mmCIF file of C-alpha atoms in Angstrom:
data_model
loop_
_atom_site.group_PDB
_atom_site.id
_atom_site.type_symbol
_atom_site.label_atom_id
_atom_site.label_comp_id
_atom_site.label_asym_id
_atom_site.label_seq_id
_atom_site.Cartn_x
_atom_site.Cartn_y
_atom_site.Cartn_z
ATOM 1 C CA UNK A 29 86.311 122.387 137.709
ATOM 2 C CA UNK A 30 88.908 124.510 135.931
ATOM 3 C CA UNK A 31 88.399 128.053 134.707
ATOM 4 C CA UNK A 32 88.544 126.784 131.099
ATOM 5 C CA UNK A 33 85.849 124.190 131.811
ATOM 6 C CA UNK A 34 83.682 126.806 133.512
ATOM 7 C CA UNK A 35 84.009 129.112 130.491
ATOM 8 C CA UNK A 36 83.084 126.243 128.161
ATOM 9 C CA UNK A 37 79.818 125.806 130.075
ATOM 10 C CA UNK A 38 78.810 129.493 129.769
ATOM 11 C CA UNK A 39 76.855 130.722 126.769
ATOM 12 C CA UNK A 40 75.483 128.768 123.839
ATOM 13 C CA UNK A 41 76.819 125.243 123.212
ATOM 14 C CA UNK A 42 79.610 124.776 120.689
ATOM 15 C CA UNK A 43 77.220 123.207 118.186
ATOM 16 C CA UNK A 44 75.078 126.338 118.074
ATOM 17 C CA UNK A 45 78.173 128.542 117.818
ATOM 18 C CA UNK A 46 79.512 126.315 115.042
ATOM 19 C CA UNK A 47 76.261 126.651 113.088
ATOM 20 C CA UNK A 48 76.545 130.434 113.360
ATOM 21 C CA UNK A 49 80.237 130.345 112.419
ATOM 22 C CA UNK A 50 79.406 128.265 109.334
ATOM 23 C CA UNK A 51 77.226 131.194 108.243
ATOM 24 C CA UNK A 52 80.163 133.586 108.702
ATOM 25 C CA UNK A 53 79.271 134.994 112.136
ATOM 26 C CA UNK A 54 82.437 136.680 113.448
ATOM 27 C CA UNK A 55 81.001 137.236 116.937
ATOM 28 C CA UNK A 56 80.277 133.503 117.326
ATOM 29 C CA UNK A 57 83.812 132.717 116.164
ATOM 30 C CA UNK A 58 85.227 135.175 118.699
ATOM 31 C CA UNK A 59 83.203 133.495 121.447
ATOM 32 C CA UNK A 60 84.429 130.044 120.380
ATOM 33 C CA UNK A 61 88.013 131.343 120.326
ATOM 34 C CA UNK A 62 87.705 132.871 123.789
ATOM 35 C CA UNK A 63 86.141 129.655 125.078
ATOM 36 C CA UNK A 64 88.828 127.262 123.799
ATOM 37 C CA UNK A 65 91.990 129.286 123.068
ATOM 38 C CA UNK A 66 93.603 128.575 126.436
ATOM 39 C CA UNK A 67 93.007 124.814 126.180
ATOM 40 C CA UNK A 68 94.302 124.705 122.594
ATOM 41 C CA UNK A 69 97.384 126.761 123.522
ATOM 42 C CA UNK A 70 98.118 124.477 126.506
ATOM 43 C CA UNK A 71 97.766 121.406 124.293
ATOM 44 C CA UNK A 72 100.027 122.946 121.639
ATOM 45 C CA UNK A 73 102.608 123.813 124.298
ATOM 46 C CA UNK A 74 102.601 120.264 125.624
ATOM 47 C CA UNK A 75 103.086 118.962 122.079
ATOM 48 C CA UNK A 76 105.977 121.308 121.249
ATOM 49 C CA UNK A 77 107.519 122.436 124.561
ATOM 50 C CA UNK A 78 107.791 125.911 123.016
ATOM 51 C CA UNK A 79 105.800 129.039 123.818
ATOM 52 C CA UNK A 80 106.306 130.565 120.389
ATOM 53 C CA UNK A 81 105.395 127.342 118.568
ATOM 54 C CA UNK A 82 102.306 127.013 120.770
ATOM 55 C CA UNK A 83 101.292 130.567 119.791
ATOM 56 C CA UNK A 84 101.821 129.744 116.107
ATOM 57 C CA UNK A 85 99.825 126.512 116.412
ATOM 58 C CA UNK A 86 97.009 128.323 118.219
ATOM 59 C CA UNK A 87 96.788 130.865 115.387
ATOM 60 C CA UNK A 88 97.017 128.208 112.682
ATOM 61 C CA UNK A 89 94.372 126.045 114.379
ATOM 62 C CA UNK A 90 91.806 128.815 114.572
ATOM 63 C CA UNK A 91 92.640 129.997 111.055
ATOM 64 C CA UNK A 92 91.933 126.436 109.880
ATOM 65 C CA UNK A 93 88.720 126.432 111.936
ATOM 66 C CA UNK A 94 87.557 129.579 110.171
ATOM 67 C CA UNK A 95 88.516 128.282 106.737
ATOM 68 C CA UNK A 96 86.846 124.879 107.278
ATOM 69 C CA UNK A 97 83.875 126.186 109.242
ATOM 70 C CA UNK A 98 81.392 124.705 106.778
ATOM 71 C CA UNK A 99 83.050 121.276 106.590
ATOM 72 C CA UNK A 100 84.042 120.346 110.152
ATOM 73 C CA UNK A 101 82.026 117.854 112.194
ATOM 74 C CA UNK A 102 81.932 118.293 115.968
ATOM 75 C CA UNK A 103 82.304 115.318 118.314
ATOM 76 C CA UNK A 104 79.984 115.084 121.325
ATOM 77 C CA UNK A 105 78.734 118.633 120.785
ATOM 78 C CA UNK A 106 82.170 120.123 121.462
ATOM 79 C CA UNK A 107 84.582 121.869 119.121
ATOM 80 C CA UNK A 108 87.543 121.024 121.369
ATOM 81 C CA UNK A 109 88.252 117.487 120.046
ATOM 82 C CA UNK A 110 88.234 118.818 116.481
ATOM 83 C CA UNK A 111 90.490 121.735 117.475
ATOM 84 C CA UNK A 112 92.884 119.309 119.227
ATOM 85 C CA UNK A 113 93.025 117.146 116.102
ATOM 86 C CA UNK A 114 93.830 120.148 113.906
ATOM 87 C CA UNK A 115 96.499 121.253 116.400
ATOM 88 C CA UNK A 116 98.113 117.806 116.532
ATOM 89 C CA UNK A 117 98.113 117.459 112.739
ATOM 90 C CA UNK A 118 99.630 120.916 112.354
ATOM 91 C CA UNK A 119 102.274 120.142 115.014
ATOM 92 C CA UNK A 120 103.243 116.923 113.205
ATOM 93 C CA UNK A 121 103.546 118.775 109.895
ATOM 94 C CA UNK A 122 105.711 121.479 111.463
ATOM 95 C CA UNK A 123 107.817 118.880 113.294
ATOM 96 C CA UNK A 124 108.520 117.068 110.006
ATOM 97 C CA UNK A 125 109.429 120.368 108.329
ATOM 98 C CA UNK A 126 111.772 121.308 111.173
ATOM 99 C CA UNK A 127 113.451 117.882 111.011
ATOM 100 C CA UNK A 128 114.070 118.397 107.274
ATOM 101 C CA UNK A 129 115.465 121.871 107.932
ATOM 102 C CA UNK A 130 117.648 120.554 110.769
ATOM 103 C CA UNK A 131 119.079 117.847 108.504
ATOM 104 C CA UNK A 132 119.894 120.488 105.901
ATOM 105 C CA UNK A 133 121.509 122.806 108.456
ATOM 106 C CA UNK A 134 123.486 119.890 109.896
ATOM 107 C CA UNK A 135 124.876 119.138 106.454
ATOM 108 C CA UNK A 136 125.844 122.784 105.935
ATOM 109 C CA UNK A 137 127.251 123.619 109.388
ATOM 110 C CA UNK A 138 130.508 122.329 110.868
ATOM 111 C CA UNK A 139 129.741 119.843 113.650
ATOM 112 C CA UNK A 140 131.893 121.571 116.287
ATOM 113 C CA UNK A 141 129.694 124.706 116.374
ATOM 114 C CA UNK A 142 127.132 124.792 119.161
ATOM 115 C CA UNK A 143 123.572 125.689 118.300
ATOM 116 C CA UNK A 144 122.228 128.668 120.250
ATOM 117 C CA UNK A 145 118.807 126.983 120.466
ATOM 118 C CA UNK A 146 120.366 124.043 122.334
ATOM 119 C CA UNK A 147 121.856 126.413 124.916
ATOM 120 C CA UNK A 148 118.523 128.164 125.438
ATOM 121 C CA UNK A 149 116.638 124.858 125.765
ATOM 122 C CA UNK A 150 119.181 123.575 128.288
ATOM 123 C CA UNK A 151 118.403 126.468 130.686
ATOM 124 C CA UNK A 152 114.997 125.249 131.764
ATOM 125 C CA UNK A 153 114.675 121.832 133.310
ATOM 126 C CA UNK A 154 110.903 121.737 132.903
ATOM 127 C CA UNK A 155 111.223 122.327 129.178
ATOM 128 C CA UNK A 156 113.858 119.601 128.972
ATOM 129 C CA UNK A 157 111.619 117.110 130.732
ATOM 130 C CA UNK A 158 108.649 118.004 128.552
ATOM 131 C CA UNK A 159 110.775 117.647 125.435
ATOM 132 C CA UNK A 160 111.852 114.161 126.606
ATOM 133 C CA UNK A 161 108.235 113.145 127.044
ATOM 134 C CA UNK A 162 107.268 114.550 123.637
ATOM 135 C CA UNK A 163 110.217 112.697 122.070
ATOM 136 C CA UNK A 164 109.149 109.489 123.792
ATOM 137 C CA UNK A 165 105.605 109.937 122.505
ATOM 138 C CA UNK A 166 106.911 110.134 118.939
ATOM 139 C CA UNK A 167 108.454 106.660 119.427
ATOM 140 C CA UNK A 168 105.157 105.104 120.496
ATOM 141 C CA UNK A 169 103.044 103.037 118.117
ATOM 142 C CA UNK A 170 100.453 105.163 116.307
ATOM 143 C CA UNK A 171 97.476 104.105 118.472
ATOM 144 C CA UNK A 172 99.330 104.810 121.735
ATOM 145 C CA UNK A 173 100.804 108.050 120.361
ATOM 146 C CA UNK A 174 97.312 109.254 119.464
ATOM 147 C CA UNK A 175 96.010 108.373 122.941
ATOM 148 C CA UNK A 176 98.979 110.156 124.573
ATOM 149 C CA UNK A 177 98.370 113.280 122.510
ATOM 150 C CA UNK A 178 94.647 113.350 123.224
ATOM 151 C CA UNK A 179 94.348 112.116 126.821
ATOM 152 C CA UNK A 180 97.738 112.732 128.436
ATOM 153 C CA UNK A 181 98.933 115.899 126.696
ATOM 154 C CA UNK A 182 95.559 117.247 125.649
ATOM 155 C CA UNK A 183 93.668 116.482 128.866
ATOM 156 C CA UNK A 184 90.803 115.091 126.771
ATOM 157 C CA UNK A 185 88.456 112.798 128.668
ATOM 158 C CA UNK A 186 88.462 109.115 127.797
ATOM 159 C CA UNK A 187 84.822 109.458 126.715
ATOM 160 C CA UNK A 188 85.654 112.239 124.254
ATOM 161 C CA UNK A 189 88.708 110.363 122.969
ATOM 162 C CA UNK A 190 86.614 107.216 122.493
ATOM 163 C CA UNK A 191 84.019 109.160 120.510
ATOM 164 C CA UNK A 192 86.683 110.861 118.410
ATOM 165 C CA UNK A 193 88.499 107.596 117.659
ATOM 166 C CA UNK A 194 85.349 105.519 117.263
ATOM 167 C CA UNK A 195 86.335 102.923 119.894
ATOM 168 C CA UNK A 196 85.006 101.852 123.283
ATOM 169 C CA UNK A 197 85.856 104.009 126.284
ATOM 170 C CA UNK A 198 87.239 100.938 128.083
ATOM 171 C CA UNK A 199 89.689 100.488 125.196
ATOM 172 C CA UNK A 200 90.810 104.086 125.595
ATOM 173 C CA UNK A 201 91.343 103.596 129.356
ATOM 174 C CA UNK A 202 93.401 100.448 128.687
ATOM 175 C CA UNK A 203 95.482 102.272 126.066
ATOM 176 C CA UNK A 204 96.061 105.182 128.446
ATOM 177 C CA UNK A 205 97.337 102.763 131.087
ATOM 178 C CA UNK A 206 99.630 100.978 128.600
ATOM 179 C CA UNK A 207 100.832 104.283 127.201
ATOM 180 C CA UNK A 208 101.725 105.637 130.654
ATOM 181 C CA UNK A 209 103.693 102.472 131.434
ATOM 182 C CA UNK A 210 105.512 102.629 128.111
ATOM 183 C CA UNK A 211 106.332 106.320 128.599
ATOM 184 C CA UNK A 212 107.819 105.548 132.027
ATOM 185 C CA UNK A 213 110.113 103.042 130.299
ATOM 186 C CA UNK A 214 111.029 105.451 127.470
ATOM 187 C CA UNK A 215 111.785 108.554 129.546
ATOM 188 C CA UNK A 216 114.833 108.861 131.805
ATOM 189 C CA UNK A 217 114.277 109.229 135.542
ATOM 190 C CA UNK A 218 114.770 112.661 137.106
ATOM 191 C CA UNK A 219 117.653 112.661 139.544
ATOM 192 C CA UNK A 220 116.466 115.898 141.147
#
């Protein structure tokens, strides 16, 4: 059992915290944040391969949680699937915005100039590998991409993913298997 899982099992269940948060209870929100912030940050990092973007997504996710505290529906008595969904949606929105900005910068900048961000990213092999996996996930069909984000990047259980997606757990397990095989085909082998 991980430290995050142990913390999630201490104190009142997420549903009770969420009821208190819906009434504006700041202490309950702080407890929910402390319970799930590490898991949400890790998920955001795996989606973006960037510490700073993961920090931004963590902040944006919990800001959204506070703003939508009266509207959100929890899955299987846990706030984590909902928080993961908000994080993934936010990451997709930011990715699209960055792609638009990159296209604009590419049009404005001479092609022979090297981008400082590329040099920084090239320094860390682990970040490179993670970026390749994230890029491969983007190429997957929507159902497999969603499974990869939830189960492979987000470490969500197949039971939770099945409940969130409204499909059978056996279907989720089959999709996870197919998605792993497809990702092996889409990502280059490490020659290390």
